[in-house]
Structures are given as C-alpha cells and as structure tokens.
C-alpha cells in the first residue's frame, strides 16, 4: 500500500489528519500486507511505533470507543394500572376478612345488625381500612348475605391459588355469571397424512363432545370469638386469623373434592372419577425400586392415550408418605434411587405437588394410597355467581359431631358461600396408580 493510499484509508476511518512531524521528521506509517484481515490490536501495533506523540494520541482516542464494552439500557416494565397495583400490594384475603369482621362489628360494637353503614364505621374506626369502609358503604345485601366486592373477590382467588393444591398446580380458572356453562371436549384425536401429487387428501375427523359445569354451592362456617371482634385493632392479627380459618377451610374442601369426590348432585366430580377405567391401575404388590419405577413410567405412558400429544402441564399429586418413600429409596449401591425427587422436585422430569387430601388409609388394611399423574391444564374450575358473607350471633354449628350454640359461647358465626364446579375436559388427561403401599 502506498503512503497516499494509507492516508486515504486513515481519512476514511477518521484516523488521518494530515502529515504529523515525529521526532525524525514526517513519518509515514506502514502497515503489513492485507490490513483488512487484521485485528484492532494488530493495526495499532503496526501504526503506532512509527508515529509521533500527537498521532498516537489521536489514534488512541479514535480506537477507544471501539474497545469499550457495549452498554445496554434496561427497558422499564409497562406501568400497571393503580387498581391492579393496589390489589397486588395487598396481603391476599385480608380485606375480605376485614369486610366480614366489619359486618359482625356493626352488631357487636354499634348494636346495628345488618347495617352496612355501621359496618363501614367499624372498618374505618377499628381496623383503619378505608377501602373496606368505602366498599361497605356502597355494598349490596342479598339472600346469602353481603356480596363481596370484585377487588376483594380477586384477593380471595389469589389466596386460594396459594393454598389449594389443585389451583396452585395450574388448573384453569374461568369466571361465569351463569349457573350452567358448557365446554367443548375432545373425545378422539385428529390425524394428518402425507399425500402425493393429484392424490385425494385422506379426511380426518376430530372427535368432540360437550361438558357441562353446573353450579355447586360450597358453604363454610367459622366461629369467631366476640371479644376478638369487640377489641380488634388495625395490625393486631385478627384479620389474618379470620382469613386463614375461612379461606383455609375452603382450600382444604376444594382439594379433597376436586381430586377424589364422586360428583353427586351437590358436589363436583373429582379427578379420580373423571378418569377412564383404562387410566387406573394397581401398583405392583412387590415393592422394589424397579417395580416402583415401572409403575411411575406406566402412569406416564397411560396418561393421554388417544390424545396424540404430550401433556401441556404435566404434574404429579402425591402424599407425604409416598414422597418420603421416593426420597429414602436407594439402589443396590446405596445411592438414591430417585435422586431428582429431592434435588429437582420432579418425578420423571415433571413437578410434583404434595397434598394431605389423598388418603393414606384406603383399602381393607387401611394402608393404601394413590398417585396421580396428568395434564392439569385440562382441569377447569368454573367460578359461578357472587361470593357472599353473612354473620350470626345466634346460629348453631357442628363441631366434629357436637352441635354448638354461638350465643351461649359468646361467639359470632361467619358464613361464606361460594359457587363453582370442576370438570376434566378429557378422561385420559390423568392416570391414577391405586393400592399404593410405598412406605
């Protein structure tokens, strides 16, 4: 490359600004052959030794930005609406509990039973909950009691999602104002085929049917000490106690129902009774690591037969006893046989959920349990109608078979009514291992 060509090349890169006098006069820089394949460090090593101090400074300044790491700017998340942010900031279910306590407080503190304005006063003065007070001031009384405002209803749903294992596993939740909802379901899979030119396309029929979700009424009664309501104060923990009692009872009942209930006219049908007979089998009576693994693989294999696709959200439901066996099981070399259970919280690569609502005392010997594997995305919880809460100081309630009178015990009974149903959109969405004696 001639000096003029080098100068033009440097000008093109903004590195040449005319002849510069070095210690020995004008020093033309000379580059090695094929400069287009050199790295920046090689270019600098070839140019700098023959240049004067000024050109060294210019070249260094021009190369500096090329040597600095690229900086990226963080993109801020889209802003949330004030209403959405307020709901997320609340402790789930606490305002619902304040709502219920305030209705009871209207009677106990202000002797105004059923008066929502008195309830709003209780919420404002005793619980320092202006949002609850405003909701009560604009509240509606129905046959089942005061209707829970939508914001507080969302809190209840979020709390149940954390507490109820079927919801937490990922069952679909759909809200409806109707008491009957019809869903499409797949009864057999469609198929595809390759065809040659001018050949007829082979028709494929997707088998479909319908599922009906019908409103089932779940009620929960929780007695609360009247002293707790009379002397409640903001931040005293009473709201959390009431919330945990009411919503915890609902979560527990939901799980045992959505997993195992028979599904008569008064309650939803659970997964066990939605699953086709071919999706259920008894565990191998000889309990060895190899047999247990074979049973788990069989459950995975049976799930979804005929659906012609992998589960979208495959999960396991197990009891603590079953999980304890899998964690403790060892192979012939005393190594963990199911290492992933403890280390990755998965079984055969799918997450598991522990529930106490699957019994460990089934069968004649009261020592049998069940293991469920399936696509929880095919399970649908349909929320129907409004949530309603009512209170009474005269009601009686059943306490483990003993009838208790709230009035004689100086208690207030809080009643909550929920309407919902559970459906499984495909009877092979789950498989069930029965007669499990893994101890």
XYZ file of C-alpha atoms in Angstrom:
439
model
C 0.000 0.000 0.000
C 1.426 3.430 -0.972
C 1.532 6.299 1.516
C -1.271 8.119 -0.286
C -3.451 5.039 -0.159
C -2.726 4.679 3.529
C -3.608 8.307 4.101
C -6.894 7.855 2.252
C -7.651 4.746 4.285
C -6.904 6.566 7.537
C -9.050 9.505 6.444
C -11.905 7.127 5.734
C -11.608 5.870 9.329
C -11.092 9.454 10.646
C -7.592 8.495 11.787
C -5.536 10.671 9.386
C -5.478 14.462 9.817
C -2.550 15.443 7.608
C 1.194 14.835 7.933
C 2.437 14.833 11.500
C 6.063 15.524 12.349
C 7.632 12.987 14.631
C 10.998 13.016 16.320
C 12.740 12.310 12.997
C 10.540 14.432 10.710
C 7.483 13.255 8.810
C 6.989 9.589 9.475
C 4.760 7.757 7.021
C 3.091 4.828 8.781
C 3.479 1.482 7.097
C 1.007 -1.372 7.510
C 1.639 -5.038 6.881
C 0.035 -6.713 3.905
C -3.706 -7.420 3.896
C -4.716 -4.893 6.565
C -8.369 -5.765 6.025
C -7.929 -9.006 7.956
C -6.015 -7.538 10.905
C -7.432 -7.149 14.388
C -7.547 -3.738 16.090
C -4.560 -4.661 18.243
C -2.555 -5.645 15.155
C -3.443 -2.378 13.422
C -2.344 -0.417 16.462
C 0.940 -2.351 16.756
C 1.674 -1.697 13.065
C 0.841 2.032 13.118
C 1.878 3.418 16.486
C 5.652 2.687 16.583
C 6.341 4.973 13.614
C 4.102 7.870 14.608
C 4.793 10.910 16.655
C 3.160 11.601 20.035
C 0.275 13.590 18.542
C -0.844 10.918 16.082
C -0.511 8.328 18.841
C -2.959 10.334 20.930
C -5.378 10.761 18.024
C -5.303 7.072 17.128
C -5.756 6.031 20.766
C -8.768 8.334 21.139
C -10.340 7.060 17.928
C -9.855 3.421 18.865
C -11.060 3.810 22.454
C -14.820 3.669 21.713
C -14.271 0.511 19.685
C -12.624 -1.163 22.672
C -15.292 -0.306 25.245
C -17.970 -2.878 26.053
C -21.430 -2.295 24.633
C -23.816 -0.899 27.201
C -27.490 -1.798 27.072
C -30.297 0.164 28.604
C -32.836 -1.645 30.756
C -36.325 -1.384 29.316
C -38.776 -0.470 32.082
C -41.791 -2.705 32.522
C -45.121 -1.443 31.301
C -46.830 0.537 34.067
C -49.681 -1.184 35.876
C -52.993 0.466 36.497
C -53.448 1.896 40.013
C -56.205 -0.647 40.674
C -54.058 -3.620 39.605
C -51.066 -2.382 41.612
C -53.204 -1.820 44.709
C -54.571 -5.367 44.523
C -51.069 -6.845 44.150
C -49.743 -4.801 47.076
C -52.371 -6.115 49.486
C -51.884 -9.217 51.551
C -54.212 -11.650 49.835
C -57.535 -12.139 51.588
C -57.027 -9.662 54.438
C -59.521 -7.093 53.147
C -62.033 -9.888 52.665
C -61.587 -10.813 56.354
C -61.964 -7.150 57.361
C -65.152 -6.997 55.316
C -66.599 -9.995 57.190
C -65.421 -8.753 60.608
C -66.927 -5.318 59.991
C -70.363 -6.829 59.349
C -70.087 -8.638 62.680
C -68.748 -5.482 64.349
C -71.813 -3.494 63.271
C -73.882 -5.608 65.639
C -71.428 -6.195 68.472
C -69.992 -2.697 68.746
C -72.779 -0.431 67.446
C -75.826 -2.679 68.019
C -76.814 -2.294 64.373
C -77.091 -5.784 62.871
C -77.258 -5.826 59.094
C -76.455 -2.104 58.828
C -73.684 -1.705 56.252
C -73.120 1.922 57.259
C -72.344 0.796 60.789
C -70.094 -1.891 59.325
C -68.288 0.780 57.317
C -67.816 2.798 60.511
C -66.283 -0.245 62.224
C -63.880 -0.758 59.315
C -62.831 2.893 59.410
C -62.523 3.375 63.176
C -61.414 -0.039 64.420
C -59.495 -1.540 61.505
C -58.297 1.655 59.810
C -59.348 0.181 56.480
C -60.784 2.993 54.310
C -61.049 0.758 51.219
C -63.193 -1.696 53.138
C -65.297 1.140 54.580
C -65.979 2.534 51.109
C -66.900 -0.932 49.812
C -69.320 -1.471 52.693
C -70.889 1.953 52.202
C -71.680 1.007 48.607
C -72.383 -2.649 49.444
C -75.328 -4.825 48.494
C -77.201 -7.209 50.789
C -78.554 -10.375 49.194
C -80.263 -13.506 50.490
C -76.875 -15.082 51.208
C -75.534 -12.007 52.999
C -73.389 -9.094 51.853
C -71.864 -9.553 48.403
C -68.067 -9.432 48.315
C -66.756 -6.600 46.073
C -64.827 -7.644 42.986
C -61.454 -6.386 44.271
C -61.792 -8.441 47.457
C -63.022 -11.412 45.433
C -59.777 -11.281 43.441
C -57.870 -11.358 46.735
C -59.780 -14.494 47.742
C -58.928 -16.179 44.436
C -55.242 -15.289 44.833
C -55.207 -16.680 48.384
C -56.864 -19.907 47.257
C -54.358 -20.200 44.422
C -51.596 -20.252 47.020
C -53.355 -22.577 49.470
C -55.339 -25.047 47.323
C -53.042 -27.550 45.612
C -55.226 -28.105 42.519
C -55.256 -24.374 41.807
C -51.566 -23.991 42.604
C -50.679 -26.840 40.248
C -52.178 -24.852 37.380
C -55.823 -25.809 36.816
C -57.623 -23.397 34.510
C -59.965 -20.996 36.346
C -62.879 -19.416 34.477
C -65.428 -16.973 35.890
C -69.063 -17.011 34.845
C -72.250 -15.242 35.853
C -74.292 -18.215 34.675
C -75.141 -21.251 36.804
C -74.521 -23.602 33.863
C -71.542 -23.451 31.492
C -70.937 -25.768 28.544
C -67.403 -26.571 27.394
C -66.256 -28.418 24.277
C -64.161 -31.510 24.872
C -62.034 -33.740 22.659
C -63.085 -37.402 22.575
C -60.590 -38.563 19.953
C -57.656 -37.016 18.158
C -57.428 -35.834 14.586
C -54.704 -37.249 12.327
C -52.626 -35.968 9.428
C -51.100 -37.775 6.432
C -48.756 -37.105 3.517
C -50.197 -37.215 0.012
C -48.655 -37.290 -3.426
C -49.494 -35.052 -6.366
C -53.054 -35.427 -7.670
C -53.936 -37.756 -4.791
C -57.001 -37.217 -2.647
C -56.459 -35.918 0.885
C -57.449 -38.511 3.451
C -60.147 -36.970 5.663
C -59.567 -36.895 9.427
C -62.335 -36.426 11.933
C -61.651 -34.820 15.305
C -63.978 -36.407 17.839
C -65.628 -33.819 20.064
C -68.270 -33.692 22.737
C -69.569 -31.374 25.429
C -69.022 -30.958 29.147
C -71.434 -29.176 31.414
C -70.311 -27.299 34.505
C -73.197 -26.779 36.932
C -73.039 -24.513 39.953
C -72.399 -26.343 43.214
C -72.742 -24.381 46.447
C -69.873 -24.628 48.925
C -70.516 -23.121 52.354
C -68.145 -22.642 55.235
C -68.988 -21.674 58.813
C -66.321 -20.275 61.090
C -66.986 -19.286 64.718
C -65.094 -16.201 65.887
C -64.774 -15.045 69.490
C -66.842 -11.930 70.093
C -64.026 -10.497 72.203
C -61.787 -10.725 69.149
C -64.244 -8.587 67.188
C -65.077 -6.159 70.018
C -61.438 -5.361 70.718
C -59.954 -5.736 67.256
C -57.451 -3.133 66.157
C -55.548 -2.493 62.961
C -52.472 -4.673 62.656
C -53.464 -6.849 65.610
C -53.548 -10.067 63.579
C -57.274 -10.754 63.963
C -57.888 -10.253 60.235
C -55.274 -12.857 59.328
C -56.766 -15.343 61.777
C -60.279 -14.940 60.363
C -58.959 -15.136 56.797
C -56.930 -18.270 57.482
C -59.873 -20.029 59.139
C -62.409 -19.179 56.431
C -60.325 -19.486 53.285
C -58.180 -22.318 54.636
C -61.335 -24.399 55.120
C -62.410 -23.657 51.542
C -58.981 -24.592 50.142
C -58.986 -27.882 52.048
C -62.503 -28.795 50.911
C -61.756 -27.830 47.310
C -58.742 -30.124 47.133
C -60.389 -33.218 48.552
C -63.381 -32.607 46.252
C -61.533 -31.739 43.054
C -59.249 -34.771 43.462
C -61.492 -37.598 44.747
C -65.198 -36.639 45.035
C -67.840 -38.855 43.440
C -69.706 -35.926 41.934
C -73.314 -36.272 43.029
C -75.900 -33.522 42.556
C -74.493 -31.454 45.441
C -70.745 -31.575 44.831
C -68.321 -31.512 41.883
C -66.773 -34.685 40.495
C -63.077 -35.145 41.275
C -60.223 -36.230 39.005
C -60.389 -39.840 40.248
C -63.938 -40.217 38.961
C -63.410 -38.300 35.732
C -60.572 -40.628 34.670
C -61.481 -43.530 32.371
C -61.185 -47.048 33.800
C -58.254 -47.751 31.480
C -56.326 -44.921 33.082
C -56.323 -46.535 36.534
C -54.238 -49.497 37.694
C -52.985 -51.059 40.924
C -49.381 -50.667 41.987
C -47.194 -53.753 41.900
C -47.642 -55.581 45.211
C -43.916 -56.413 45.332
C -42.287 -53.172 46.387
C -38.857 -52.809 44.826
C -37.137 -49.836 43.251
C -37.510 -51.405 39.805
C -41.238 -52.094 40.295
C -41.946 -48.623 41.668
C -40.136 -47.037 38.732
C -42.082 -49.263 36.337
C -45.376 -48.158 37.928
C -44.434 -44.488 37.577
C -43.477 -44.980 33.935
C -46.750 -46.836 33.301
C -48.723 -43.912 34.753
C -46.839 -41.548 32.457
C -47.470 -43.829 29.479
C -51.221 -44.283 30.134
C -51.855 -40.578 30.547
C -53.118 -39.003 27.358
C -53.580 -42.198 25.355
C -55.640 -41.212 22.324
C -54.931 -37.501 22.721
C -51.893 -37.799 20.426
C -49.940 -35.067 22.163
C -47.738 -34.593 25.197
C -49.230 -33.008 28.336
C -49.113 -29.229 28.264
C -48.688 -29.005 32.033
C -47.806 -32.450 33.339
C -47.798 -32.775 37.153
C -47.971 -35.387 39.926
C -50.139 -35.390 43.055
C -48.611 -37.429 45.897
C -48.946 -37.746 49.664
C -46.174 -37.036 52.157
C -45.830 -40.758 52.818
C -45.324 -41.529 49.132
C -42.865 -38.682 48.733
C -40.922 -39.854 51.795
C -40.580 -43.325 50.284
C -39.263 -41.964 46.973
C -36.718 -39.745 48.736
C -35.492 -42.542 51.015
C -35.382 -45.313 48.388
C -31.860 -46.469 47.450
C -30.485 -48.765 44.778
C -28.202 -51.800 45.231
C -25.219 -49.492 45.728
C -26.980 -47.452 48.450
C -27.310 -44.476 46.096
C -30.598 -42.517 45.957
C -32.846 -44.364 43.528
C -34.922 -41.294 42.697
C -32.364 -38.546 43.116
C -34.385 -35.982 41.124
C -37.216 -36.120 43.674
C -35.149 -34.366 46.342
C -32.743 -32.403 44.148
C -35.058 -31.146 41.383
C -38.503 -31.617 42.964
C -39.615 -33.655 39.954
C -40.658 -37.227 39.175
C -39.677 -38.433 35.709
C -38.992 -34.799 34.877
C -42.445 -33.478 35.895
C -43.077 -31.366 39.026
C -44.958 -32.925 41.923
C -47.360 -31.390 44.445
C -47.851 -32.732 47.961
C -51.360 -32.952 49.333
C -52.862 -34.367 52.506
C -56.229 -34.703 50.745
C -55.250 -38.028 49.171
C -55.727 -40.593 51.950
C -53.024 -42.993 53.140
C -55.530 -45.275 54.884
C -57.524 -46.699 51.973
C -58.292 -50.385 51.467
C -59.063 -53.197 53.893
C -55.711 -52.864 55.565
C -56.062 -49.083 55.847
C -52.570 -48.713 54.406
C -53.209 -47.883 50.745
C -52.839 -44.584 48.921
C -52.948 -43.193 45.367
C -50.609 -41.375 42.988
C -51.945 -39.100 40.226
C -50.200 -38.035 37.032
C -51.762 -35.835 34.388
C -52.188 -32.655 32.433
C -53.623 -30.220 34.948
C -54.289 -27.725 32.153
C -57.227 -29.975 31.191
C -58.803 -29.407 34.620
C -61.234 -26.468 34.698
C -62.531 -24.728 37.817
C -65.582 -22.649 36.914
C -66.332 -19.876 39.399
C -70.051 -19.102 39.302
C -72.028 -16.237 40.753
C -71.051 -13.999 43.641
C -69.188 -14.595 46.865
C -71.453 -13.810 49.811
C -70.682 -13.458 53.507
C -73.086 -13.272 56.444
C -72.786 -13.320 60.223
C -74.927 -14.502 63.121
C -74.623 -14.473 66.884
C -77.491 -16.951 67.334
C -76.587 -19.667 64.808
C -75.579 -23.179 65.781
C -72.745 -25.054 64.126
C -71.371 -28.582 64.035
C -68.066 -29.076 65.836
C -66.830 -32.602 64.996
C -70.266 -34.075 65.597
C -71.178 -31.856 68.541
C -73.744 -29.099 67.994
C -72.551 -25.773 69.403
C -74.662 -22.650 70.025
C -72.842 -19.430 69.163
C -74.994 -17.356 71.549
C -74.182 -19.421 74.649
C -70.456 -19.425 73.754
C -70.302 -15.650 73.099
C -69.272 -16.236 69.500
C -70.215 -14.921 66.093
C -70.531 -17.403 63.248
C -69.280 -16.123 59.894
C -70.724 -17.912 56.887
C -69.293 -17.750 53.388
C -70.986 -19.101 50.246
C -69.048 -19.958 47.087
C -70.424 -21.304 43.812
C -68.229 -23.394 41.496
C -67.752 -26.682 39.633
C -64.786 -28.779 38.478
C -64.514 -30.595 35.167
C -61.827 -32.607 33.384
C -62.017 -31.947 29.662
C -60.646 -35.344 28.659
C -60.994 -38.625 30.554
C -57.422 -39.653 29.730
C -55.955 -36.339 30.848
C -54.920 -38.121 34.069
C -53.859 -41.591 35.133
C -54.085 -42.947 38.690
C -51.930 -45.520 40.477
C -54.093 -47.166 43.135
C -53.374 -49.546 46.041
C -50.069 -47.768 46.644
C -48.309 -49.177 49.711
C -44.961 -47.452 49.308
C -43.972 -46.978 52.929
